[in-house]
Short mmCIF file of C-alpha atoms in Angstrom, two decimals:
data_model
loop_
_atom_site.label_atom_id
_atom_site.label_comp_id
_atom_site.label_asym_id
_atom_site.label_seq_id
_atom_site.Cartn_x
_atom_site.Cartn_y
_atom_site.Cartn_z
CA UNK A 1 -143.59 -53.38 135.73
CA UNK A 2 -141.70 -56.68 135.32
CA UNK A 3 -144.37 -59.26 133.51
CA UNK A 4 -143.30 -61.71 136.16
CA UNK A 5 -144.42 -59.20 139.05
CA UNK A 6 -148.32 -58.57 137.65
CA UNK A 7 -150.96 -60.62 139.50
CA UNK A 8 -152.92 -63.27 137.76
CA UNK A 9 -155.59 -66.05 137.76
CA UNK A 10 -155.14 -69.72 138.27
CA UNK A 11 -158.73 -71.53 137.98
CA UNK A 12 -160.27 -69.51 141.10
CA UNK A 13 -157.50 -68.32 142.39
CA UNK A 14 -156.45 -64.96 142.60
CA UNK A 15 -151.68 -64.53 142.78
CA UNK A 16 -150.13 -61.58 143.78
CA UNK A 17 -147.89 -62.73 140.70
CA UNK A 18 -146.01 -65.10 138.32
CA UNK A 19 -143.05 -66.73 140.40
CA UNK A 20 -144.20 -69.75 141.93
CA UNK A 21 -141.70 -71.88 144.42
CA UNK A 22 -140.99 -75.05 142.48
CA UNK A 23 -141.31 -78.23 144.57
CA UNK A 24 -137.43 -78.87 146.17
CA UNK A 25 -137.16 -81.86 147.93
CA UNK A 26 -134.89 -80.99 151.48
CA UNK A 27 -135.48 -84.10 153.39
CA UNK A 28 -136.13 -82.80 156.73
CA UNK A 29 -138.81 -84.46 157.44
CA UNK A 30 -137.47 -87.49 160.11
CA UNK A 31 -138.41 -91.38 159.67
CA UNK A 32 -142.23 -90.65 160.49
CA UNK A 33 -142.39 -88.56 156.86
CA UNK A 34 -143.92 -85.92 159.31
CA UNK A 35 -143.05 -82.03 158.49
CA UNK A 36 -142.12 -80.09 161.52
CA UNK A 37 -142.34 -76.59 163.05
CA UNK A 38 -139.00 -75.90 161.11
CA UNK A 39 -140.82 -76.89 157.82
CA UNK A 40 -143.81 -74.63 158.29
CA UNK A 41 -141.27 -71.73 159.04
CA UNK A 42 -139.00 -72.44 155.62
CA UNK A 43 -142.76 -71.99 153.80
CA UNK A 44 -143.64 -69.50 155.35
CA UNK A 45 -140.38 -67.84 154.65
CA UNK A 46 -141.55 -67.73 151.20
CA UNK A 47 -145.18 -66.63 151.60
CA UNK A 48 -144.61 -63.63 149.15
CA UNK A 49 -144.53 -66.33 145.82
CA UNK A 50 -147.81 -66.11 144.09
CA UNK A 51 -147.85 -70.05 144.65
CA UNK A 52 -146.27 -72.43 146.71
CA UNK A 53 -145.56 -75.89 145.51
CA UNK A 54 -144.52 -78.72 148.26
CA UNK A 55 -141.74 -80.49 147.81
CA UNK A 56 -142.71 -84.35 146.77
CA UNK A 57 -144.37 -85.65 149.71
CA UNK A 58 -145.30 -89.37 149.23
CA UNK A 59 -148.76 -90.69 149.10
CA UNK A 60 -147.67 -93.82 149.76
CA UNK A 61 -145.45 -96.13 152.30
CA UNK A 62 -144.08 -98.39 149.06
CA UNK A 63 -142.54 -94.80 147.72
CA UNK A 64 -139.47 -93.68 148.85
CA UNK A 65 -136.51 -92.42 146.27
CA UNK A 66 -135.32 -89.61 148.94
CA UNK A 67 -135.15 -91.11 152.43
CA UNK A 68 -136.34 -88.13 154.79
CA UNK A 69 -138.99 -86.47 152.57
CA UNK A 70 -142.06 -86.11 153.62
CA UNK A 71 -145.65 -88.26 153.08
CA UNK A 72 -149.48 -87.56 153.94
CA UNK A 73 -150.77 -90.67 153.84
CA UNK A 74 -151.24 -91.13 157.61
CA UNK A 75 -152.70 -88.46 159.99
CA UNK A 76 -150.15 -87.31 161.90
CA UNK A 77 -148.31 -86.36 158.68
CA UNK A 78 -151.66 -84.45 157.34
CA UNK A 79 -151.16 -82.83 160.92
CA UNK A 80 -147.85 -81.56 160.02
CA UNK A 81 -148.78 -79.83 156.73
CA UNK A 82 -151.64 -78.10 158.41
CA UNK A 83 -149.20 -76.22 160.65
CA UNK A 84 -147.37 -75.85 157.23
CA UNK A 85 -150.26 -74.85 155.43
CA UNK A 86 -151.70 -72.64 158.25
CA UNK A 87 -148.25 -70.57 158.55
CA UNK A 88 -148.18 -69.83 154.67
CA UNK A 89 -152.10 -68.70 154.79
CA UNK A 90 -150.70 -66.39 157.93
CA UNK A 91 -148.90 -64.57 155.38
CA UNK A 92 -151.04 -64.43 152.54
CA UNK A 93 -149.63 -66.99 150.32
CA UNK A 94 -151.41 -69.98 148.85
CA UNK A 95 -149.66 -73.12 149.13
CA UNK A 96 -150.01 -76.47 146.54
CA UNK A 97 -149.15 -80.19 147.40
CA UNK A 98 -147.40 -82.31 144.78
CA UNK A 99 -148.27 -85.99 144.92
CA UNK A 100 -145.24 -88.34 144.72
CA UNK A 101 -145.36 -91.89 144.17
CA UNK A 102 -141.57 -92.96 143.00
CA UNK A 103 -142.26 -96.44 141.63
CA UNK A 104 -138.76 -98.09 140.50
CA UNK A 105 -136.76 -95.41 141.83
CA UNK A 106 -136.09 -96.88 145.37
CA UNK A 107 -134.32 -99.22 147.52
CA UNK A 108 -134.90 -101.71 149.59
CA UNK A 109 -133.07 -99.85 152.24
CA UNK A 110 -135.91 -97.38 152.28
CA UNK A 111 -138.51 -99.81 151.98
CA UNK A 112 -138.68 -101.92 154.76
CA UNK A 113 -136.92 -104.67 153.01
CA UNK A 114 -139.13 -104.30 150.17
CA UNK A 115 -138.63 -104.18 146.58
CA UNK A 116 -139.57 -100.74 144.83
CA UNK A 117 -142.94 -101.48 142.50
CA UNK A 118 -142.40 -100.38 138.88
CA UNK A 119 -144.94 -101.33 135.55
CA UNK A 120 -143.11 -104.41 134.25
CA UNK A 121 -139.97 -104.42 136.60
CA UNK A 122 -137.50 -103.28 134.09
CA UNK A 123 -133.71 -103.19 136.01
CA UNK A 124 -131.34 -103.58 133.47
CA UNK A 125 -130.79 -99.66 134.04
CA UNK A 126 -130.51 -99.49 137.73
CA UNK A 127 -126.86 -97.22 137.44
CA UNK A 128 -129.51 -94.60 136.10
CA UNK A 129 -131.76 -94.45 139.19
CA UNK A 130 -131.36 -91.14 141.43
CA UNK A 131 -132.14 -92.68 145.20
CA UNK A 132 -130.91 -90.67 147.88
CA UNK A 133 -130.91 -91.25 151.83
CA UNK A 134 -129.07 -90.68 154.98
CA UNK A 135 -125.95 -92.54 155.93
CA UNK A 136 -124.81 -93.42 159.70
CA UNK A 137 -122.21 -90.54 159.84
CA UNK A 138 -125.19 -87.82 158.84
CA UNK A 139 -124.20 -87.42 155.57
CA UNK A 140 -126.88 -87.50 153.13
CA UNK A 141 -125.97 -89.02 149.50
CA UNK A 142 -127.05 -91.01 146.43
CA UNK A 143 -126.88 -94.69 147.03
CA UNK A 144 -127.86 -97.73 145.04
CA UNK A 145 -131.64 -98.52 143.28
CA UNK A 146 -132.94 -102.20 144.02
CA UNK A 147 -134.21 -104.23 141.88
CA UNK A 148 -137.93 -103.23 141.38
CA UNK A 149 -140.56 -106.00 140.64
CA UNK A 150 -144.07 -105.85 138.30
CA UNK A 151 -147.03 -104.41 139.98
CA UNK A 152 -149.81 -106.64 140.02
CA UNK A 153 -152.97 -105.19 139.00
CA UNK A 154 -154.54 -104.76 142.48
CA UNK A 155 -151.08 -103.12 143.32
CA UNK A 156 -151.64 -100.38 140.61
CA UNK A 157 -155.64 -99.53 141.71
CA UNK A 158 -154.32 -99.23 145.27
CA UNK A 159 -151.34 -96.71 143.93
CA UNK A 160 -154.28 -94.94 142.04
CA UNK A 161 -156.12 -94.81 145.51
CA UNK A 162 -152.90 -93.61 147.59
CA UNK A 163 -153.23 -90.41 145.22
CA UNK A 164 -156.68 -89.75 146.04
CA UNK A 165 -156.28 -90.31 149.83
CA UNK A 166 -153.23 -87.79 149.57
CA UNK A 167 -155.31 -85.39 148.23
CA UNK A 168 -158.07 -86.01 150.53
CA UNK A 169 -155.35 -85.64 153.66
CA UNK A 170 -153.81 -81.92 151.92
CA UNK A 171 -157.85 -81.25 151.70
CA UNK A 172 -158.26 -81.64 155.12
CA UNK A 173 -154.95 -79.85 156.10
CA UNK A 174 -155.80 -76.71 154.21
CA UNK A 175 -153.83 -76.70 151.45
CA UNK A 176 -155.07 -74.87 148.11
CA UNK A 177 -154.70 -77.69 145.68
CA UNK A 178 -152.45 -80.39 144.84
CA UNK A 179 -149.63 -81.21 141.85
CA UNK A 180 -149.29 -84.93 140.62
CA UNK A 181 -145.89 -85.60 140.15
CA UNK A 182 -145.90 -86.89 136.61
CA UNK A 183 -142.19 -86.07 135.87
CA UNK A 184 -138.72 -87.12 136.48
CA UNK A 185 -139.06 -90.86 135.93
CA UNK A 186 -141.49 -91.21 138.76
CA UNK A 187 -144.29 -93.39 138.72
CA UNK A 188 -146.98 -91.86 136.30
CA UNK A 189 -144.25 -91.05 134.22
CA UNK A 190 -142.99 -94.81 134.20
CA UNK A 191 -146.48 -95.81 132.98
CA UNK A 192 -146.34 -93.52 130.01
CA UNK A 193 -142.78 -94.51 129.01
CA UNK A 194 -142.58 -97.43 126.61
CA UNK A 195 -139.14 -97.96 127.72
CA UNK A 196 -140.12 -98.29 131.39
CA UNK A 197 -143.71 -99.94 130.95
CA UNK A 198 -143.68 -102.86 128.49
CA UNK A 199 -146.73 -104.53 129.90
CA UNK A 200 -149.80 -106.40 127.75
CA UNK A 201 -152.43 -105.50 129.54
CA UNK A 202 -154.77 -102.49 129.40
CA UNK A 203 -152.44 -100.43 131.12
CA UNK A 204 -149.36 -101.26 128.80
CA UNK A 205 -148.97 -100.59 124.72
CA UNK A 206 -150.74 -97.88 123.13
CA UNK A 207 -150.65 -94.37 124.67
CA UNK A 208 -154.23 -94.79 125.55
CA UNK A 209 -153.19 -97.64 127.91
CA UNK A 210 -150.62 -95.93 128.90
CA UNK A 211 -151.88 -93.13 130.14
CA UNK A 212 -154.48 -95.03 131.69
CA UNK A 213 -152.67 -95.04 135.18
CA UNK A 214 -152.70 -90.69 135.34
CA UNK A 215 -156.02 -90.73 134.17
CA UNK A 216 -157.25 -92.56 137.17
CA UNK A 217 -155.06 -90.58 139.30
CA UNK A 218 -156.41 -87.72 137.85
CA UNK A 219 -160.13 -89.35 138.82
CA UNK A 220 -159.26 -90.44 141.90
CA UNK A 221 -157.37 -86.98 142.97
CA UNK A 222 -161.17 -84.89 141.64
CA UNK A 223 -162.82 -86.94 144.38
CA UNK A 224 -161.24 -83.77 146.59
CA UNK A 225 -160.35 -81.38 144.58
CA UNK A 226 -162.05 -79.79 141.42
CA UNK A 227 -160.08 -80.21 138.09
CA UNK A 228 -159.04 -76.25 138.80
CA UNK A 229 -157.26 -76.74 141.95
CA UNK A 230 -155.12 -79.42 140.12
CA UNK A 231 -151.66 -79.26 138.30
CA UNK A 232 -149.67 -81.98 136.60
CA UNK A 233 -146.31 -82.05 136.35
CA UNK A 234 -144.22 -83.15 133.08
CA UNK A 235 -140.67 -83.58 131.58
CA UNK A 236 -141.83 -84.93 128.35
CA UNK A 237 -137.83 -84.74 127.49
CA UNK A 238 -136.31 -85.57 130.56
CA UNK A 239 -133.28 -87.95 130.92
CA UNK A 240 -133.45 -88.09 134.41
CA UNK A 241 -134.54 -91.24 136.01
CA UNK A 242 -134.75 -92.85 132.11
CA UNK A 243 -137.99 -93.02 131.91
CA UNK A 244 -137.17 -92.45 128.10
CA UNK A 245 -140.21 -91.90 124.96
CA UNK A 246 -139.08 -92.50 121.46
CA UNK A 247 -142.47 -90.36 120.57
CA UNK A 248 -142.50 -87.40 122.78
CA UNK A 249 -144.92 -85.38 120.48
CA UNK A 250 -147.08 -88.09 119.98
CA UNK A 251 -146.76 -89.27 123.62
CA UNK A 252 -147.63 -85.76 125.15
CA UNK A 253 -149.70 -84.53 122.62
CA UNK A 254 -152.19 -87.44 123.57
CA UNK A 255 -151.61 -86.19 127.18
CA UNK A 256 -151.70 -82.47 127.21
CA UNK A 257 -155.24 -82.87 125.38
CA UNK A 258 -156.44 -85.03 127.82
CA UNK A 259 -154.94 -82.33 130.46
CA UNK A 260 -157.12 -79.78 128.57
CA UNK A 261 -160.24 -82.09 128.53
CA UNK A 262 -160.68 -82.30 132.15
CA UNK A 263 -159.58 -78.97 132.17
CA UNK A 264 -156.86 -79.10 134.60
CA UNK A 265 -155.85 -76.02 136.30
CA UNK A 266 -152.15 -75.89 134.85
CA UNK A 267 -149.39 -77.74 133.51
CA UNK A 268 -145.83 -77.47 135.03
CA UNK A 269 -143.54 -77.88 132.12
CA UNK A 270 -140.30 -78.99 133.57
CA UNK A 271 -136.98 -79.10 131.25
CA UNK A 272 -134.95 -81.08 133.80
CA UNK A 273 -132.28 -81.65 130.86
CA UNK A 274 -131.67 -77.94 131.44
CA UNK A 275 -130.11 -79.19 134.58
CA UNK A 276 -127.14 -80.85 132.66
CA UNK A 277 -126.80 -78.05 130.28
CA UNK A 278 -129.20 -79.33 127.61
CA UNK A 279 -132.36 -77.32 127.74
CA UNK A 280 -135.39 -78.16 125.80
CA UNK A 281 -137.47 -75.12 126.92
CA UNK A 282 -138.33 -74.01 123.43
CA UNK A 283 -139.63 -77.48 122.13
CA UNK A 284 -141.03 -78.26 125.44
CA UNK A 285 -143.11 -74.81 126.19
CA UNK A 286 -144.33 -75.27 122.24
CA UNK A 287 -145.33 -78.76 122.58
CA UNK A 288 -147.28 -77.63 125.41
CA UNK A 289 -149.14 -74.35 123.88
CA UNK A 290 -149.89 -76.36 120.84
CA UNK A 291 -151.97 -78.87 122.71
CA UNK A 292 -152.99 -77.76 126.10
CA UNK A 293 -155.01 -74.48 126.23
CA UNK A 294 -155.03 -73.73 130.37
CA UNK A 295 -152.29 -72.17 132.54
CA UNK A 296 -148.55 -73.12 131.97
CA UNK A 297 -145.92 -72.89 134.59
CA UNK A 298 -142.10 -72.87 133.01
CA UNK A 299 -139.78 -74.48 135.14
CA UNK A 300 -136.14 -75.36 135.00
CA UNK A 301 -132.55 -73.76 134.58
CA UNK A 302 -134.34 -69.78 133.84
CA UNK A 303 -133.13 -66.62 135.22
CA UNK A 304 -135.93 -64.32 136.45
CA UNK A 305 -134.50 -62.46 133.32
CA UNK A 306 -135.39 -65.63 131.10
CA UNK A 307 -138.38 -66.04 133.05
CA UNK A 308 -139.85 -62.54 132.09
CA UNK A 309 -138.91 -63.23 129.09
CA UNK A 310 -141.00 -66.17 128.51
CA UNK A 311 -144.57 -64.36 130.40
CA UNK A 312 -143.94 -61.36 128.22
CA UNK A 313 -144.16 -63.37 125.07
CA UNK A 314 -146.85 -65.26 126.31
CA UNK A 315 -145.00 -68.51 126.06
CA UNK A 316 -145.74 -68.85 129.72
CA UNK A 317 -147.94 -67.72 132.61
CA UNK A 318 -145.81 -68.57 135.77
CA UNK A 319 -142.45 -69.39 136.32
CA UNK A 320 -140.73 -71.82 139.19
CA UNK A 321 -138.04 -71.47 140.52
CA UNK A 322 -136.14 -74.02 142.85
CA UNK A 323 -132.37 -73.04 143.99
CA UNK A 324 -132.99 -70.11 143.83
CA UNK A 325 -135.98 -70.14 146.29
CA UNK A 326 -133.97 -72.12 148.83
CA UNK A 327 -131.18 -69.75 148.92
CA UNK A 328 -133.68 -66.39 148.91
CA UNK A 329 -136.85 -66.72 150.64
CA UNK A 330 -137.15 -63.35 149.66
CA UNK A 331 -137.19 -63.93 145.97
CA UNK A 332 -139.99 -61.78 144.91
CA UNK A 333 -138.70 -58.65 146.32
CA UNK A 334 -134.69 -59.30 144.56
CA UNK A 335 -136.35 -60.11 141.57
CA UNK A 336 -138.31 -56.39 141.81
CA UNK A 337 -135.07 -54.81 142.55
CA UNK A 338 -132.83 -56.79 140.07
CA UNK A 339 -131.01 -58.62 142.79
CA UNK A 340 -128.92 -58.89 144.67
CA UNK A 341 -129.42 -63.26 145.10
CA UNK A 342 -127.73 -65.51 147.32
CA UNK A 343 -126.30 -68.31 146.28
CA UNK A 344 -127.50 -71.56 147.45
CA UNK A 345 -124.99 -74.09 149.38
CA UNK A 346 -125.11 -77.53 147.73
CA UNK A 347 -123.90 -79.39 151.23
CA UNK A 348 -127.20 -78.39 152.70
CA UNK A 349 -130.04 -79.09 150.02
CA UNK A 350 -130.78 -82.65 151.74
CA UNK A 351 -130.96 -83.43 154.98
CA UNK A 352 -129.62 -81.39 158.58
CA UNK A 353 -131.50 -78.89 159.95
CA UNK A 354 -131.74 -75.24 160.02
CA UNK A 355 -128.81 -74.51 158.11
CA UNK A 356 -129.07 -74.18 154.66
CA UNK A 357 -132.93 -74.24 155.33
CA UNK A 358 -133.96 -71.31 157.49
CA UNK A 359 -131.00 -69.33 157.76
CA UNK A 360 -130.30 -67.34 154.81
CA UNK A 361 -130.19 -63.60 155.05
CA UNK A 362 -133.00 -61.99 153.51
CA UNK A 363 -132.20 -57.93 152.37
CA UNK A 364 -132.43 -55.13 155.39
CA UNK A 365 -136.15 -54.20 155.57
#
C-alpha cells in the first residue's frame, strides 16, 4: 500500500489516511461571508480526504484580501458551516476551519471605506499585496492594496479575540478543529516579520515580542478547542505577500518550539515559493522536524508521487493538496489507482458558481 493511503492519528483523531484538502480560497460565499448549500456540497464532494481544511474564512469584519470568501464571526455565517460541516460528517470525513485575519493585505474597497490594519502600517510595498475581488462585469481579479494604518493596541487584543470567537462559532457549528492562518503574509505572519512589524512596543523587536500576537491567538483559540484539535499554518520562506524574515531559522525555530510546547496538534508547512518554481520543501520540512516534535502536514507544489515520497521517509505525516482537490473531488481514489486527474480550470478558481466548483467528473463507479 501507498504510505499516503494508510490511516493515522492526529491528537484524538482517528484518518482514513494521509491526503488532507489544503485550504483553497473559491469565493463563493456572497457579500454576507455566508457559505451556502453549494458550499456544503463541494465539501462534501471531498469527504473521502482523511482531513478537510476550510478555505480562509475570516474571523473578522476589518479582514478581507479576497472579496467573496467566507467569515464566522456572526451567526448566520456559523449557520452556514454547520450545513457544511454536517454534510462532510454525512460522509465520514472530518472537516478543520482555518482562521484568517488578512491584516495589510486589503482594500478599502472591501472594507467599508476602511483602511486595512497592519503592525506598524508599512506601505511602501503595496505593488506586492495579492487582494482579489469581484468587478461589475462578474469577473473576479486582483486589484489594488490600500494603504494600511498601525493598529492601536486595543485594535490588536480585539484581533486576538476575533480568533477565539471564530473558533468558538466552528465549535458550535461542528467542525473538528480549527487552523490559524499564520502564513502567506497574513496577519500573524505580519507580526512575526521584522520587515512588516517594526513596532517598539511589547509586541514589536525581539522574536519573543513578536510572536507575542500568535501566542495569544493560540490562548485565545484553547478557550474552545484543546491544543490537539489545533493546527498552525506557516511559510517560514514565503515571498508571497512580503512578509519577508532575514532570520528564518532563528525566527521559526523560536516558533515551532513554542508550537511543540503547547503541544499543538500539527504544523502545516507550506512552501508557497514552490508556486513560482522555487521550492523550499527540503529546508522547510527540516527546519520543521528539527524543532517541532508533533504531526507535520507538507503542503505545496507535490505530486501524490512526491507526496509518498515524503510520508515514506518520514519527513512528513500528511500531505495537502489544493488544485488538485478542486479539479478531483475524488482524489483519494485516483491517487489509489495512479490517476487518471483532471486538470483544474484557472477561469473558475474565484468566484461564479457551480462551474468549476461542483461539476467536475469524478471516475465511473
Amino acid at each position: 500500500m501507498k504510505a499516503i493511503l494508510q490511516s493515522a492519528t492526529l491528537g484524538d483523531l482517528a484518518i482514513a489516511n494521509r491526503i488532507a484538502m489544503a485550504p483553497v480560497t473559491r469565493s463563493r460565499a456572497g457579500t454576507d461571508g455566508v457559505p451556502d448549500d453549494l458550499a456544503a456540497q463541494y465539501y462534501q464532494q471531498r469527504a473521502s480526504a482523511g482531513l478537510l481544511i476550510s478555505e480562509a474564512t475570516n474571523v473578522s469584519p476589518a479582514s478581507a484580501a479576497f472579496e467573496l470568501a467566507p467569515g464566522i464571526h456572526t451567526p448566520e455565517q456559523a449557520a452556514g458551516w454547520q450545513r457544511v460541516a454536517a454534510a462532510v460528517h454525512r460522509e465520514g470525513g472530518k472537516l478543520f476551519m482555518q482562521l484568517w485575519h488578512g491584516g495589510r493585505v486589503g482594500s478599502y474597497a472591501l472594507l467599508g471605506g476602511a483602511a486595512p490594519l497592519s503592525p506598524s502600517g508599512v506601505n511602501d510595498d503595496l505593488h506586492l499585496l495579492q487582494v482579489y475581488g469581484m468587478l461589475r462585469n462578474g469577473q473576479y481579479t486582483r486589484i489594488a492594496a490600500s494603504p494600511s494604518r498601525a493598529m492601536e493596541r486595543a485594535e490588536i487584543f480585539s484581533a486576538v479575540r476575533a480568533f477565539g470567537i471564530g473558533a468558538a462559532n466552528a465549535l458550535e457549528a461542528g467542525l473538528d478543529g480549527v487552523e490559524i492562518h499564520a502564513a502567506n503574509g497574513y496577519l500573524p505572519q505580519q507580526f512575526l516579520s521584522p520587515h512588516v512589524n517594526r513596532r517598539t512596543d511589547d509586541f514589536g523587536g525581539g522574536i519573543a515580542n513578536r510572536a507575542r500576537f500568535l501566542r495569544l491567538v493560540i490562548e485565545s483559540v484553547m478557550l474552545s478547542f484543546p491544543a490537539a484539535r489545533i493546527g498552525v499554518r506557516i511559510s517560514p520562506f514565503a515571498q508571497y505577500n512580503n512578509a519577508r524574515d532575514p532570520a528564518v531559522a532563528e525566527t521559526y525555530g523560536y516558533l515551532l518550539r513554542m508550537l511543540d510546547e503547547y503541544g499543538i496538534g500539527y504544523v502545516h508547512a507550506a512552501d508557497t515559493n514552490a508556486w513560482g518554481g522555487a521550492p523550499d520543501m527540503e529546508e522547510l520540512l527540516s527546519l520543521v522536524r528539527t524543532n517541532y516534535r508533533g504531526f507535520v502536514i507538507a503542503n505545496g507544489g507535490l505530486t501524490p508521487e512526491a507526496g509518498d515520497g515524503l510520508i515514506r521517509d518520514g519527513r512528513a505525516d500528511m500531505v495537502s493538496f489544493g488544485r488538485q482537490f478542486i479539479a478531483n473531488s475524488d482524489l483519494v481514489r485516483r491517487i489509489a489507482q495512479g490517476g487518471p486527474y483532471n486538470e483544474p480550470d484557472p477561469f473558475t478558481f474565484y468566484g461564479g458558481g457551480a462551474r468549476g466548483y461542483v461539476d467536475y467528473p469524478a471516475l465511473a463507479a
